[in-house]
Short mmCIF file of C-alpha atoms in Angstrom, two decimals:
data_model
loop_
_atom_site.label_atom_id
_atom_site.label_comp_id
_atom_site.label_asym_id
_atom_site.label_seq_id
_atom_site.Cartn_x
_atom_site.Cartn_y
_atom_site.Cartn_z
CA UNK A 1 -11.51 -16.04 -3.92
CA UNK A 2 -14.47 -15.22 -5.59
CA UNK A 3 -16.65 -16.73 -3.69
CA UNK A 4 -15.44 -15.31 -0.40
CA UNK A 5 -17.99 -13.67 1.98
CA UNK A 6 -15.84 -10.09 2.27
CA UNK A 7 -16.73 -9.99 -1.12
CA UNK A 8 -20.82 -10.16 -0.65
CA UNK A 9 -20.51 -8.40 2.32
CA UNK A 10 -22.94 -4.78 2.25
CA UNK A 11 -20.57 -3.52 4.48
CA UNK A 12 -17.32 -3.95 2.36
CA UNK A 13 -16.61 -1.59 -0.81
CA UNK A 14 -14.14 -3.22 -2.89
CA UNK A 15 -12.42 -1.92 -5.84
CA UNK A 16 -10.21 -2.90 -8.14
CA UNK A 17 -6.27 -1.74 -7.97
CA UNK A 18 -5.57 0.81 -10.76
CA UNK A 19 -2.47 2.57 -9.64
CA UNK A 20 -0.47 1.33 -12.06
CA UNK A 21 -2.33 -0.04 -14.73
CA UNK A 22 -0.59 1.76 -17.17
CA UNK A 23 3.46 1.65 -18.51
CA UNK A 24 3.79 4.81 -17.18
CA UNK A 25 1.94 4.33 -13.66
CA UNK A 26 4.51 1.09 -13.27
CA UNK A 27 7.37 3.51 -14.05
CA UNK A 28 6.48 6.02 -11.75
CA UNK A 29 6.03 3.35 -8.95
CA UNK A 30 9.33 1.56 -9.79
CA UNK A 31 10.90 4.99 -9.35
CA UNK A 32 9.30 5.72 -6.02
CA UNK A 33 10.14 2.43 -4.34
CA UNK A 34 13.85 3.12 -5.52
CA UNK A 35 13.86 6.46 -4.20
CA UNK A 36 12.29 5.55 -0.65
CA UNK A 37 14.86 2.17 -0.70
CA UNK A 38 17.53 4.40 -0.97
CA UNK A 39 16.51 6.87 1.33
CA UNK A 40 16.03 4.39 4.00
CA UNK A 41 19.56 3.47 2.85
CA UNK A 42 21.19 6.88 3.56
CA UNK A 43 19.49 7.12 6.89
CA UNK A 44 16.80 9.84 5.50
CA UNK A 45 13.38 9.07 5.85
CA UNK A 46 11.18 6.85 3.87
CA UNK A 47 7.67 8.38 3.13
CA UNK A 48 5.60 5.32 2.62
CA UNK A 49 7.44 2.98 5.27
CA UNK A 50 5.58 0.00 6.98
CA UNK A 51 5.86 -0.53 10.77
CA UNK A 52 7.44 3.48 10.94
CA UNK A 53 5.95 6.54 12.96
CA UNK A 54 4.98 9.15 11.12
CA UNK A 55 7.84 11.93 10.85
CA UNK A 56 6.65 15.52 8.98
CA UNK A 57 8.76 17.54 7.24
CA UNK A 58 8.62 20.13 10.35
CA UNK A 59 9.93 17.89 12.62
CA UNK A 60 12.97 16.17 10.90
CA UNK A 61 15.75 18.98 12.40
CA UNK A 62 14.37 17.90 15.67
CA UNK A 63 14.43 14.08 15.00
CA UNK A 64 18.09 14.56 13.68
CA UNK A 65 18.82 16.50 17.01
CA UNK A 66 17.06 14.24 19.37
CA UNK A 67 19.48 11.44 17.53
CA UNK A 68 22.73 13.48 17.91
CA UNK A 69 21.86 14.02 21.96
CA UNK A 70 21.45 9.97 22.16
CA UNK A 71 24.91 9.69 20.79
CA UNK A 72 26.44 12.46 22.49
CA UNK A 73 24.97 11.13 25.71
CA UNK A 74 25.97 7.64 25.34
CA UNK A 75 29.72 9.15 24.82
CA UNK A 76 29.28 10.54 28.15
CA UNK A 77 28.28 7.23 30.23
CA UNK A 78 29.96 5.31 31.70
CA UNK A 79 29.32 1.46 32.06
CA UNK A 80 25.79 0.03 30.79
CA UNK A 81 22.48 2.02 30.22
CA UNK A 82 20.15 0.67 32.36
CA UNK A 83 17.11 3.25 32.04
CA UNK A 84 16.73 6.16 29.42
CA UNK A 85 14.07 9.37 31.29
CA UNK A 86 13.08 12.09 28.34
CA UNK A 87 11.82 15.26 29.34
CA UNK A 88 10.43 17.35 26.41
CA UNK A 89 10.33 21.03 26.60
CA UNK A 90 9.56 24.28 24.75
CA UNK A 91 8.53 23.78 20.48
CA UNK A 92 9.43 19.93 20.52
CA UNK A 93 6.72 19.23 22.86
CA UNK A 94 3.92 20.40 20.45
CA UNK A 95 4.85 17.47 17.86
CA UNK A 96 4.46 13.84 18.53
CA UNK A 97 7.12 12.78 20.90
CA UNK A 98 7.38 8.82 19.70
CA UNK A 99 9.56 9.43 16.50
CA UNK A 100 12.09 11.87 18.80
CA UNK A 101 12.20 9.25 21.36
CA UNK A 102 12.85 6.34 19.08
CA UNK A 103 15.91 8.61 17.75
CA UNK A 104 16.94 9.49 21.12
CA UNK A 105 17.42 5.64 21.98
CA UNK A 106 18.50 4.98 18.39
CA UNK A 107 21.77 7.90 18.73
CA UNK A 108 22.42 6.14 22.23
CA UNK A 109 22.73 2.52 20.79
CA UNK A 110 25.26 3.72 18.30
CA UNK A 111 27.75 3.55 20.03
CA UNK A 112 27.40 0.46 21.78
CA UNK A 113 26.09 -1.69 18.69
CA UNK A 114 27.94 -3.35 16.38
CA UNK A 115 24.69 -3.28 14.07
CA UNK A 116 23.24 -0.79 11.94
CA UNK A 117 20.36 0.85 14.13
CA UNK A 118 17.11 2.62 12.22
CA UNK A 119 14.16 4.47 13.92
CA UNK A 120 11.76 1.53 13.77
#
């Protein structure tokens, strides 16, 4: 891999990986992957997450809401759900939308899914 042209490239800076070159550093990763695994687990959020919109800590009570109204609106339908409109209104509208509508659609398919359903 040495000899690959990334590597000679002026236009690349490469450096070498030295988050945990130490005992310690490993520790302290091992403990952070467990922690975010087992948040994903018990349907919190996972801070480094691949593939997952970007949720801040201000906007988690409305992501939990937006999830709740799915579920409480599925409850109310009757038959299949053939389209899903979202309106946003009022503080929710000054965050990014995408995480509240994946939870929107997520709390909807609860009810109607035999599988486990996450936000991504």
């Amino acid at each position: 891999m040495t000899d690959s042209p990334l590597l000679k490239s002026d236009k690349v800076i490469i450096t070498p990986h030295l988050g945990a070159s130490t005992i310690e550093a490993q520790a302290n990763v091992s403990k952070d992957i467990a922690e975010q695994v087992l948040a994903v687990l018990q349907g919190r959020f996972s801070k480094y997450a691949v593939n997952a919109p970007y949720v801040s800590s201000e906007s988690i009570p409305f992501i939990k809401a937006a999830s709740t109204m799915g579920n409480f609106a599925s409850q109310l339908m009757e038959g299949q759900i053939g389209e899903v409109h979202i309106k946003y209104g009022g503080e929710i509208a000054n965050y990014d939308c995408k995480p509240f509508k994946a939870a929107i659609i997520s709390g909807l398919l609860q009810q109607v899914s035999e599988e486990r359903i996450n936000l991504v």
